[in-house]
Coordinates of C-alpha atoms and ligand atoms in Angstrom, one line a residue:
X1 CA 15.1 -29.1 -55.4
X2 CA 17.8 -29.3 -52.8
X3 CA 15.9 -29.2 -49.3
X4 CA 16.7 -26.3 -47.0
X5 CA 18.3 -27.6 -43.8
X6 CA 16.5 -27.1 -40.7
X7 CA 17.0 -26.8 -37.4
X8 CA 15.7 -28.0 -33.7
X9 CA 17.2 -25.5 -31.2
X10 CA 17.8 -21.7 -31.6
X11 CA 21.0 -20.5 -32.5
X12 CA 22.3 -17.0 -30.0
X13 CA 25.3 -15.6 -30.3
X14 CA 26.4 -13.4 -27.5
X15 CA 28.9 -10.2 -27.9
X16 CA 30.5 -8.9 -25.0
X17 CA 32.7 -5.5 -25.0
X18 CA 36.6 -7.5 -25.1
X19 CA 37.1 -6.7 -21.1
X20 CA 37.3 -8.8 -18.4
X21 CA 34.5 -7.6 -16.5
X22 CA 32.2 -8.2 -19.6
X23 CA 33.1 -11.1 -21.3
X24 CA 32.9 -13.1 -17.9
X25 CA 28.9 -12.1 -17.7
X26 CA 28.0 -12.8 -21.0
X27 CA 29.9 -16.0 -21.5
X28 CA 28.4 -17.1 -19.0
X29 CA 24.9 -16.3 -20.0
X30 CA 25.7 -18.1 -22.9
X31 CA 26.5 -21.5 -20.8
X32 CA 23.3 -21.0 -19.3
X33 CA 21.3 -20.7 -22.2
X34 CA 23.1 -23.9 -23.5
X35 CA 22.3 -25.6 -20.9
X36 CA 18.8 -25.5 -21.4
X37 CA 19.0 -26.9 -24.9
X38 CA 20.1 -23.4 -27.1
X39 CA 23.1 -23.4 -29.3
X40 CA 25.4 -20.7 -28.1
X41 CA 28.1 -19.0 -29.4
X42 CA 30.4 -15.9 -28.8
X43 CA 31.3 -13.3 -31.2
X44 CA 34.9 -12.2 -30.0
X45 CA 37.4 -9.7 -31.4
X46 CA 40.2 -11.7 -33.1
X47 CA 42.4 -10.0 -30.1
X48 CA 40.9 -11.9 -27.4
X49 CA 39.6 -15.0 -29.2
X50 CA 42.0 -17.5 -27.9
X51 CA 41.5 -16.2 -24.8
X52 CA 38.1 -18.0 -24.3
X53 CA 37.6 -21.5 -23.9
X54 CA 34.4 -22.9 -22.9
X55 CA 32.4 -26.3 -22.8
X56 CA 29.7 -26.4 -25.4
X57 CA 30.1 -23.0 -26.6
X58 CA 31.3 -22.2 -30.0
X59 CA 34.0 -19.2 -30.3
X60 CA 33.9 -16.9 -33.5
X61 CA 36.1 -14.0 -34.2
X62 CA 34.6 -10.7 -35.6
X63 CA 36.9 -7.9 -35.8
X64 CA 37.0 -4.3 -33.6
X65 CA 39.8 -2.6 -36.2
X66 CA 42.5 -3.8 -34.1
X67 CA 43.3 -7.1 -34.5
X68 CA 46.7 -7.5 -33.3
X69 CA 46.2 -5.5 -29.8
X70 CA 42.5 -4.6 -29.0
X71 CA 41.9 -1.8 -27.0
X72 CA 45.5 -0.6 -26.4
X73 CA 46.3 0.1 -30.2
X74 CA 43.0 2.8 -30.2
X75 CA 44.0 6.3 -29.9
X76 CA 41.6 6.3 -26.8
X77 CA 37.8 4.8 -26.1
X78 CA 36.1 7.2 -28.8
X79 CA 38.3 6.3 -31.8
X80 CA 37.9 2.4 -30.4
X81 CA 34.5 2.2 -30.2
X82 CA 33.8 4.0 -33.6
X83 CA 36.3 1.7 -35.2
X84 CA 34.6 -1.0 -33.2
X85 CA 31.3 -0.3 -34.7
X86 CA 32.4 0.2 -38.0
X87 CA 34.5 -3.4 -38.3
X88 CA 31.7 -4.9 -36.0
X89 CA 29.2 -3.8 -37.8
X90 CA 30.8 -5.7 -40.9
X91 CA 32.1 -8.9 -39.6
X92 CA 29.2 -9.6 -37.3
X93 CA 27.0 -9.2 -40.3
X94 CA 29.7 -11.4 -42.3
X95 CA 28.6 -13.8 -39.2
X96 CA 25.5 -14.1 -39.4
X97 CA 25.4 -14.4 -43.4
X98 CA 28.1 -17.7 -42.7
X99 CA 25.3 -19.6 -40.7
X100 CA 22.5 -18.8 -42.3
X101 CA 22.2 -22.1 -44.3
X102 CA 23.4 -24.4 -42.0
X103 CA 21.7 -26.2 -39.5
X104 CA 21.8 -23.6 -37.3
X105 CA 20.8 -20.0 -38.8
X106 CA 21.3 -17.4 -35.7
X107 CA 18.2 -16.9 -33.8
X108 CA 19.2 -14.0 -31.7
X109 CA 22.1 -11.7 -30.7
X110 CA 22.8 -11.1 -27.2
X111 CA 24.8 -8.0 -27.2
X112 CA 26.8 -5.8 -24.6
X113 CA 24.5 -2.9 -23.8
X114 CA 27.5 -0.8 -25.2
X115 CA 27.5 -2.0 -28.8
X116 CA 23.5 -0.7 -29.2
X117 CA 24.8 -0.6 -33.1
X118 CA 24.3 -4.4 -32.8
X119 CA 20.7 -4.4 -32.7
X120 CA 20.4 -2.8 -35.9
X121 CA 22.6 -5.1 -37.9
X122 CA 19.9 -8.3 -36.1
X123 CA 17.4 -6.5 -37.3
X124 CA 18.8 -5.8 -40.7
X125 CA 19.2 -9.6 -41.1
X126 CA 15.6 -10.2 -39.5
X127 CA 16.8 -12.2 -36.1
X128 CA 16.0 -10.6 -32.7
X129 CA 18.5 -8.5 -31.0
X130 CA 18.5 -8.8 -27.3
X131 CA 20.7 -5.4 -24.7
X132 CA 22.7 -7.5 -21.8
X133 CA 23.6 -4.3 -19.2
X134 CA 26.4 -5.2 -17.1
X135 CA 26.1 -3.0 -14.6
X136 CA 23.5 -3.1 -11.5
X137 CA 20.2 -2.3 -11.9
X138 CA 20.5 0.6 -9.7
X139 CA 23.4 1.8 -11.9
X140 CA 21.3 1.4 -15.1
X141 CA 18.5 3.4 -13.5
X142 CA 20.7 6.5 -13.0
X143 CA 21.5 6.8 -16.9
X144 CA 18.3 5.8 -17.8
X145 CA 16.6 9.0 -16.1
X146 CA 19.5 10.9 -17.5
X147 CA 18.6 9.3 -21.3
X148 CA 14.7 9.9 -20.1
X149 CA 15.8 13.7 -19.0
X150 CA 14.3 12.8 -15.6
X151 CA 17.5 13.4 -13.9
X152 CA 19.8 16.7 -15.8
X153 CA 23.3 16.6 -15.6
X154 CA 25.3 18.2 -14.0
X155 CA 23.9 16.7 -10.9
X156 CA 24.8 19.0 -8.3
X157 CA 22.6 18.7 -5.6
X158 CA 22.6 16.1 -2.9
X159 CA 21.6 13.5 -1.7
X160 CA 20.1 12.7 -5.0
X161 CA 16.5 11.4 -4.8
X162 CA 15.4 9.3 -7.6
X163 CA 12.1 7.1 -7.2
X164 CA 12.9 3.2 -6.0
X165 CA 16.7 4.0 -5.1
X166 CA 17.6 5.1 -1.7
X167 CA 19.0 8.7 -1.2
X168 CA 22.5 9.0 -2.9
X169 CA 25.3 11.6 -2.0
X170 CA 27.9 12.5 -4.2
X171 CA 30.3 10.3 -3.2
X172 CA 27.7 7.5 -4.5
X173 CA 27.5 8.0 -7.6
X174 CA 29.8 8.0 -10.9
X175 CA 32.0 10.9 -11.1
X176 CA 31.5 12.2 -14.7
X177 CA 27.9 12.7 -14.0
X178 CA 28.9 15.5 -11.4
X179 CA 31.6 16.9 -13.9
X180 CA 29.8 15.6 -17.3
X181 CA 33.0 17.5 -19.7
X182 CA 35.2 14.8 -17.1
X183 CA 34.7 11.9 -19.6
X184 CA 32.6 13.1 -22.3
X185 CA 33.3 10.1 -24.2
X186 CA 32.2 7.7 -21.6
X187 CA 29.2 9.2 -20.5
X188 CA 27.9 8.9 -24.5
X189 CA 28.6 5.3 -24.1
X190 CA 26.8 4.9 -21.0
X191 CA 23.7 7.0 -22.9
X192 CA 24.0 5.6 -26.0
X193 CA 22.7 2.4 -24.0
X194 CA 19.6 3.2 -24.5
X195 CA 19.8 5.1 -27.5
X196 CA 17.5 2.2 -29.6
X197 CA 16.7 0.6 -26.1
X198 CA 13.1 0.5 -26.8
X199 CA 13.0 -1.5 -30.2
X200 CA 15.2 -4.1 -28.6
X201 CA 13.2 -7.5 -29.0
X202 CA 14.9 -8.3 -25.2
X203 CA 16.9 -6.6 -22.1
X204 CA 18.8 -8.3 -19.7
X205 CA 20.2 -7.3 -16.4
X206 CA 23.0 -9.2 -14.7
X207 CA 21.5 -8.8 -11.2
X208 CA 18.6 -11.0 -9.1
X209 CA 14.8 -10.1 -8.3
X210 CA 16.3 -10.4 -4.4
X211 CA 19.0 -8.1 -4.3
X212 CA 17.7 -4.9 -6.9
X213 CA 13.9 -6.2 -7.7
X214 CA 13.0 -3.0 -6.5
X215 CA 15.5 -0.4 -7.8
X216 CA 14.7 -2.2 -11.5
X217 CA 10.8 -1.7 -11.2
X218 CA 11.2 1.9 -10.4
X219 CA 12.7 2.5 -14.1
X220 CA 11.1 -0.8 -15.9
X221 CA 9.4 1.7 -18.5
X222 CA 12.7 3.0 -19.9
X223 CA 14.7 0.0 -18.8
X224 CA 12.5 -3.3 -18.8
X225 CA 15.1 -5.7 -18.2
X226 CA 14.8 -9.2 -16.8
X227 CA 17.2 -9.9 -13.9
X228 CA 18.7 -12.9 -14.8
X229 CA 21.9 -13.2 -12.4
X230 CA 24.0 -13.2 -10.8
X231 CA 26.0 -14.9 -13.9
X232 CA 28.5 -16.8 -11.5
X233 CA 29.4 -20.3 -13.1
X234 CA 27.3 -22.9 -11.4
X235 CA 29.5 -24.4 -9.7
X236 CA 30.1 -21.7 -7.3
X237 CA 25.8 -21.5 -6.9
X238 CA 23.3 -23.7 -7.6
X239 CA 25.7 -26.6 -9.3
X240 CA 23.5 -27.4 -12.4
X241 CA 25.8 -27.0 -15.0
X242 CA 28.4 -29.5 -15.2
X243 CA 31.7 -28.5 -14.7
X244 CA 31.2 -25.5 -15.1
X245 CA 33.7 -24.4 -12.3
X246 CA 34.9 -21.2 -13.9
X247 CA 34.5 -18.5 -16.6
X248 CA 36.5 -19.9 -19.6
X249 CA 37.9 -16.6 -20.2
X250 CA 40.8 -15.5 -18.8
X251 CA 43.0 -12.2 -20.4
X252 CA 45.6 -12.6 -18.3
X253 CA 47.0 -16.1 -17.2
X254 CA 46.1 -17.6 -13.6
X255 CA 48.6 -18.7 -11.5
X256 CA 45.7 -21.0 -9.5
X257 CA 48.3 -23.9 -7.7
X258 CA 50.6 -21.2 -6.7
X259 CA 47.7 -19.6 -4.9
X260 CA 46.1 -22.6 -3.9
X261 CA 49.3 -24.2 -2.4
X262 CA 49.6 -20.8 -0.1
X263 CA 46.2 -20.3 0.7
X264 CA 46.0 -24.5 2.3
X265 CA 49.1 -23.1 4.8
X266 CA 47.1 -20.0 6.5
X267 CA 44.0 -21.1 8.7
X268 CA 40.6 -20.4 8.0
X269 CA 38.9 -16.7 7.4
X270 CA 42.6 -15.1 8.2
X271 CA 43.3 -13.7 4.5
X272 CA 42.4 -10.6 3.1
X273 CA 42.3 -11.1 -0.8
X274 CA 43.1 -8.2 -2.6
X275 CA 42.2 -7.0 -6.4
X276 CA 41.3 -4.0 -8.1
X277 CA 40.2 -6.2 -11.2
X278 CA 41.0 -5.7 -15.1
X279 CA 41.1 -1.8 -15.5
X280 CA 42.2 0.4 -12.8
X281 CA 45.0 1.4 -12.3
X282 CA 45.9 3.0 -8.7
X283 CA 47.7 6.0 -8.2
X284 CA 51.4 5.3 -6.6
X285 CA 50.2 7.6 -3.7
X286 CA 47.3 5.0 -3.1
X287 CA 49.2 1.7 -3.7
X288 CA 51.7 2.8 -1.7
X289 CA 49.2 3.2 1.5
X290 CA 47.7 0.6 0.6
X291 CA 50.8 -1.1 1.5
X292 CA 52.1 0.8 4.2
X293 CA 48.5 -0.5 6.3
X294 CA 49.8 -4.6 5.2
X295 CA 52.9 -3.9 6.7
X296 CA 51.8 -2.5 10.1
X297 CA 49.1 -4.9 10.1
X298 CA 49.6 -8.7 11.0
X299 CA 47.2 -10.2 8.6
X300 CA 47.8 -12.2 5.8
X301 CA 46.9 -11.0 2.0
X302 CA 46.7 -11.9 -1.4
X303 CA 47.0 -9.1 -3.5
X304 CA 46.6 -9.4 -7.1
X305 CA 49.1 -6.0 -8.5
X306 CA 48.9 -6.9 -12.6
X307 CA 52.8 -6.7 -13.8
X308 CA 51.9 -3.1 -15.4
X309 CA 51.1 -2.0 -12.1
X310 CA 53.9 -3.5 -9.9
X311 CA 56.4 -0.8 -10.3
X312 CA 54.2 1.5 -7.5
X313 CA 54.2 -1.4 -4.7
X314 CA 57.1 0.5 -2.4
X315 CA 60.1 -0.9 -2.8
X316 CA 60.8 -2.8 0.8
X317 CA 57.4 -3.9 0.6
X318 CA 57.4 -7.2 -0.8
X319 CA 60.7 -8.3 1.2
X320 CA 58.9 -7.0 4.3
X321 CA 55.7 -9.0 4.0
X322 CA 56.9 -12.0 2.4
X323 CA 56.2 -14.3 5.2
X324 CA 52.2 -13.1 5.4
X325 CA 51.7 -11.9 1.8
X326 CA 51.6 -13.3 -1.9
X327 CA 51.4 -10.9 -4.8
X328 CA 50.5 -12.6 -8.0
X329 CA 49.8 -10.9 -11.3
X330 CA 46.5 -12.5 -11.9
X331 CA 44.7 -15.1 -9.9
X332 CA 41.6 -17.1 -10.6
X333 CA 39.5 -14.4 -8.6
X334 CA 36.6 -17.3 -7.7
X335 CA 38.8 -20.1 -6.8
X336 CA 39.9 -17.3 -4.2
X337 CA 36.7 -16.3 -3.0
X338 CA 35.9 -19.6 -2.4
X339 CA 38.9 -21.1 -0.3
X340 CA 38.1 -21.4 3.6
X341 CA 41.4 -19.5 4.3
X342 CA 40.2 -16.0 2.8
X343 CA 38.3 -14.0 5.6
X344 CA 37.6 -10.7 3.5
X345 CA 37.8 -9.2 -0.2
X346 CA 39.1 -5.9 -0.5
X347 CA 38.0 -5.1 -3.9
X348 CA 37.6 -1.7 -6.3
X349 CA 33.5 -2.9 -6.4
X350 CA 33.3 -3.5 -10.1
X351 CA 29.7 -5.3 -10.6
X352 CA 31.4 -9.0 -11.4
X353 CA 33.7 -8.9 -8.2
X354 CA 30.6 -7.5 -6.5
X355 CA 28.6 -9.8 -7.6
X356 CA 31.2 -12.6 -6.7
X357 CA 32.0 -11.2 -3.2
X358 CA 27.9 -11.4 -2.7
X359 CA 27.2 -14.9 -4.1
X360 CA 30.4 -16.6 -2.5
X361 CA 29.1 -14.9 0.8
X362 CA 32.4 -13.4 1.7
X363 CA 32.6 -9.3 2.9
X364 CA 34.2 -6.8 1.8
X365 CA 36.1 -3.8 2.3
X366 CA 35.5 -1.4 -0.7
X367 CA 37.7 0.8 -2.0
X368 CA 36.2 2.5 -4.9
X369 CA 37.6 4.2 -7.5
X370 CA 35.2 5.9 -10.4
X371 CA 32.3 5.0 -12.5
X372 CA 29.5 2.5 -10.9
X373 CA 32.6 1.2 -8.6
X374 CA 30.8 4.7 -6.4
X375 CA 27.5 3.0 -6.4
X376 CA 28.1 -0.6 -5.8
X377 CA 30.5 0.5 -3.1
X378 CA 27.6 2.3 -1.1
X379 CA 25.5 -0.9 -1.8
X380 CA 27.7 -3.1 -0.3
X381 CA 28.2 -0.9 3.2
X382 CA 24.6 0.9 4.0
X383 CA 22.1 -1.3 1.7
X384 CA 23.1 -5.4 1.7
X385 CA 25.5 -4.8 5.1
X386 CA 28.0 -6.7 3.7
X387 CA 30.9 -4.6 3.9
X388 CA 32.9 -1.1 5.0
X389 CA 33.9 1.3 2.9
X390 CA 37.1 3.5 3.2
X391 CA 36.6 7.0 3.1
X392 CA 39.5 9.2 1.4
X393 CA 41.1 12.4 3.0
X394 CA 40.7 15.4 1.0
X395 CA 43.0 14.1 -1.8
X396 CA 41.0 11.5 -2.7
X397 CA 42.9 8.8 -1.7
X398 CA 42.4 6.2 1.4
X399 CA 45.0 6.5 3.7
X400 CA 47.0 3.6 5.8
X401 CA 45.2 4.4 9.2
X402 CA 41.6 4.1 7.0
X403 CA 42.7 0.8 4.7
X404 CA 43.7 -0.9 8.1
X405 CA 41.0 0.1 10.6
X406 CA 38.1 -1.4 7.9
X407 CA 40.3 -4.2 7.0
X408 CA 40.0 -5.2 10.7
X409 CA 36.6 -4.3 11.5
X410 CA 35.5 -6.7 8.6
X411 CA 38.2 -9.3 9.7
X412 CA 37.4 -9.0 13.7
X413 CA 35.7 -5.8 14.1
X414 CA 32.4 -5.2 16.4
X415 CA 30.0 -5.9 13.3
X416 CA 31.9 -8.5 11.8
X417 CA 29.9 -11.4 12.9
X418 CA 27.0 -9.2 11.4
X419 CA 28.7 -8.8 8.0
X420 CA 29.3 -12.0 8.1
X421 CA 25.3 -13.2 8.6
X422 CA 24.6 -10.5 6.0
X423 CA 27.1 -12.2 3.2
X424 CA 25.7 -15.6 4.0
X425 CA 22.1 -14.5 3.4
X426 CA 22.8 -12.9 0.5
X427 CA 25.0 -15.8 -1.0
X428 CA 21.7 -18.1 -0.4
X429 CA 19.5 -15.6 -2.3
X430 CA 22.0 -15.7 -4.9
X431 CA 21.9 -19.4 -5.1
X432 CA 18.3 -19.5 -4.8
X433 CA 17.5 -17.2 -7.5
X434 CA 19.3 -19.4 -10.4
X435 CA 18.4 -22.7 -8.8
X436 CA 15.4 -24.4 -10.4
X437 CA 12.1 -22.2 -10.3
X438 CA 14.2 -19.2 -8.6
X439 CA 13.5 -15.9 -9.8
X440 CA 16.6 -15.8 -12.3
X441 CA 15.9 -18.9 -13.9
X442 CA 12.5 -18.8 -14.5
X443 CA 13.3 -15.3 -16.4
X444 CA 16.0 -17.4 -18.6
X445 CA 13.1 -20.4 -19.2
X446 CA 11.1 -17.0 -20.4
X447 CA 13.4 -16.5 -23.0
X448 CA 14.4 -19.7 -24.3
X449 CA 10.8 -20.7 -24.5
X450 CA 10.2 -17.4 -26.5
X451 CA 13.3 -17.9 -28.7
X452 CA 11.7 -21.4 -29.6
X453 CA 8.4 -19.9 -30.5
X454 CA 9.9 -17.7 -33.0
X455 CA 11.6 -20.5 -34.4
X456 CA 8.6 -22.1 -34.8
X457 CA 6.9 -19.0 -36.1
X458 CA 9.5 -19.1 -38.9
X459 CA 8.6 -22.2 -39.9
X460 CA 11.7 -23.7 -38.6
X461 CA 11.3 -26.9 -36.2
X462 CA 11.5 -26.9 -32.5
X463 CA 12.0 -28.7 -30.4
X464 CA 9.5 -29.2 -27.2
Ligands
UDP501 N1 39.3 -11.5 -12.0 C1 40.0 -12.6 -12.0 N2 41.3 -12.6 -11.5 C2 41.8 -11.6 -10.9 C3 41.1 -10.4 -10.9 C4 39.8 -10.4 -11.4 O1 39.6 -13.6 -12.5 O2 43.0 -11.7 -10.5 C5 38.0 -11.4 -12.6 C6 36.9 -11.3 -11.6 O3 36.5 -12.6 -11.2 C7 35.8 -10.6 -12.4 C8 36.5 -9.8 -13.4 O4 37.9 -10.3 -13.5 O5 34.9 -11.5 -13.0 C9 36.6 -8.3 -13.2 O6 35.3 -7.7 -13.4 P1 34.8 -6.5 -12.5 O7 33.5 -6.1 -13.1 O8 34.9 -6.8 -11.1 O9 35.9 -5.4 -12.7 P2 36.6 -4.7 -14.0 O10 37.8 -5.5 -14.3 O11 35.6 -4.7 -15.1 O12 36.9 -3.3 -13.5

């Protein structure tokens, strides 16, 4: 009889949601695991397959519906995510079948908390099925006492007081869950999280023991997720992985020398870098005074305005900054953070560009705009001190005067200096929490050393 193959490392395959802001986290998850002796792969949607390119980790296409455009094809986020888990459901399955008897039959899926559909098809096929959240923890704890009914929606009192989190206002916390009928179809996807949460065989949380240990405990019966970031690639933290200098997944293409070669003219800490990420997409009103407070202002910027987006920049803006500005339509956002010339991020407070802004040590002026953006924004200014926020006019939208007086207070201001301390201390947590034996890590060692001892459970051999 032909022998069975077998195998000496676990096999996971990680599946992001095909944005930006989640395939970065994941990916890099997946480095990390691989580099403590697991085969990793990613499951990608055929869309954004040859957008990821990463040492040591294997790239496999399963299919969302919409092959030949993703996201933008779907009628909006309900019709793509049902088409997502329908064709996911299918060609992740088809996945799994193609490695089964090869030398490296799939261990465990590590999926985006959104797709909880994914547990069910690991568990169908008897592998373990682990929920990767990529918001904050303090975010996840806000739907998970929603899910738990410890928290009703609408929430319409403030501040809202919720065990382990400090006392959040309105302004602090998503939108929708003030106006739930706002985006009905993104508030199911934020609850159907947890939907199967509690038969997952694992939960992950991209944040660290330092910065949200305490905000995770408060909720770790619902939501009992090892912290195992922040998931920055090592270069930029505690330099482990080799080479590993940047996500391998870019959407959009970098234009890295360009901004390199400009950033080595301007002297240190004197640029504000400027991006609002993957997905928003400012209102004209606010781009426009956005710009109005570069141009009466003498500081340099890099503003990343993605090409769909540059039509609201004003129209003598760009000739009028030229000589202290540099728009580009996508930049490598790390390489940024990291270059001595850069003295501030003004960012929309996504959780990766928070999480960058925090481990780089550089501070920030926020400028939120909906969903956990509200949260992480707050974070930054009253909890970790590492930043201002703007606050809007009664519109909604942060005026010249506003953008300029908090970009200088974080460039020069009084409590710069302090800002400054605070972003350093919390880079050095950062670092310390996925160096060897820090908080992070050890949770990672948890779960190899577990995935091994199901291996071994199954008969298949391990190695030590
Ligand atoms: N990013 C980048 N180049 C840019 C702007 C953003 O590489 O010009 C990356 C950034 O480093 C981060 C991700 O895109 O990892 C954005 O994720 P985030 O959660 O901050 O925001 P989202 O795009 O999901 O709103």
């Amino acid at each position: 009889m032909e022998e069975m193959p077998t195998t000496t490392i676990p096999h996971i395959v990680v599946l992001p949601y095909p944005g930006q802001g989640h395939i970065n986290p994941l990916l890099q998850f997946a480095k990390r695991l691989a580099s403590k002796g697991v085969k990793a792969t990613i499951a990608t949607t055929r869309y954004t397959v040859g957008s990821i390119q990463a040492a040591g980790i294997t790239v496999e296409p399963i299919s969302d519906g919409y092959d030949h455009g993703g996201f933008t094809q779907a009628q909006n986020e309900d019709a793509y995510l049902k088409s997502f888990k329908h064709n996911g459901t299918k060609t992740l399955s088809q996945l799994i079948k193609k490695y089964r008897n090869t030398s490296f039959p799939i261990t465990c899926i590590v999926y985006d908390s959104f797709f909880p559909w994914a547990l069910d098809v690991a568990h169908q096929h008897a592998i373990l099925g682990a929920s990767f959240f990529t918001n904050s923890a303090t975010v996840c704890a806000i739907f998970s006492h929603i899910h738990d009914g410890t928290l009703a929606l609408p929430v319409d009192f403030e501040p809202l007081v919720l065990p382990g989190l400090p006392p959040l206002k309105g302004c602090d916390v998503p939108g929708f869950i003030k106006a739930p009928e706002s985006y009905p179809a993104y508030l199911a996807m934020k609850l159907s999280q947890f939907s199967n949460l509690d038969e997952a065989d694992f939960v992950f949380g991209n944040s660290f023991q330092e910065l949200e240990g305490e905000e995770a405990k408060s909720v770790a019966k619902s939501w009992p997720a090892k912290l195992i970031g922040p998931t920055v690639p090592s270069y930029y933290l505690d330099g482990r992985i080799e080479g590993d200098k940047g996500y391998g997944a870019s959407l959009w293409k970098p234009l890295s020398d360009h901004c390199a070669k400009w950033l080595a003219t301007k002297p240190p800490k004197s640029v504000a870098y400027i991006s609002f990420g993957s997905m928003v997409k400012l209102t004209s009103k606010q781009t426009e005074e956005l710009a109005f407070a570069l141009m009466h202002s003498d500081i340099h910027f890099l503003w990343v305005v993605r090409d769909t987006e540059r039509h609201k920049l004003p129209t003598q803006f760009v000739d009028a900054t030229q000589h202290r500005g540099l728009i580009v339509s996508w930049c490598n956002q790390l390489e940024v953070l990291a270059n001595g010339a850069v003295g501030c991020f003004v960012t929309h407070c996504g959780w990766n560009s928070t999480l960058e802004g925090l481990s780089l040590g550089v501070p920030m002026v926020a400028i939120p705009q909906w969903s956990d953006q509200m949260t992480d924004a707050k974070f930054i200014e009253e909890v970790w001190g590492v930043g201002v926020r703007c606050r809007e006019d009664e519109f909604g939208v942060v005026r010249s005067e506003e953008a300029l007086f908090c970009l200088r207070e974080v460039m020069e201001g009084e409590k710069s200096e302090a800002m400054r301390r605070n972003a350093r201390k919390w880079r050095d947590l950062a670092r310390g929490a996925v160096g060897e034996g820090g908080s992070s890590d050890e949770c990672v060692d948890e779960f190899v050393a577990n995935l091994k001892i199901v291996k071994a459970q199954k008969g298949e051999r391990c190695v030590a």
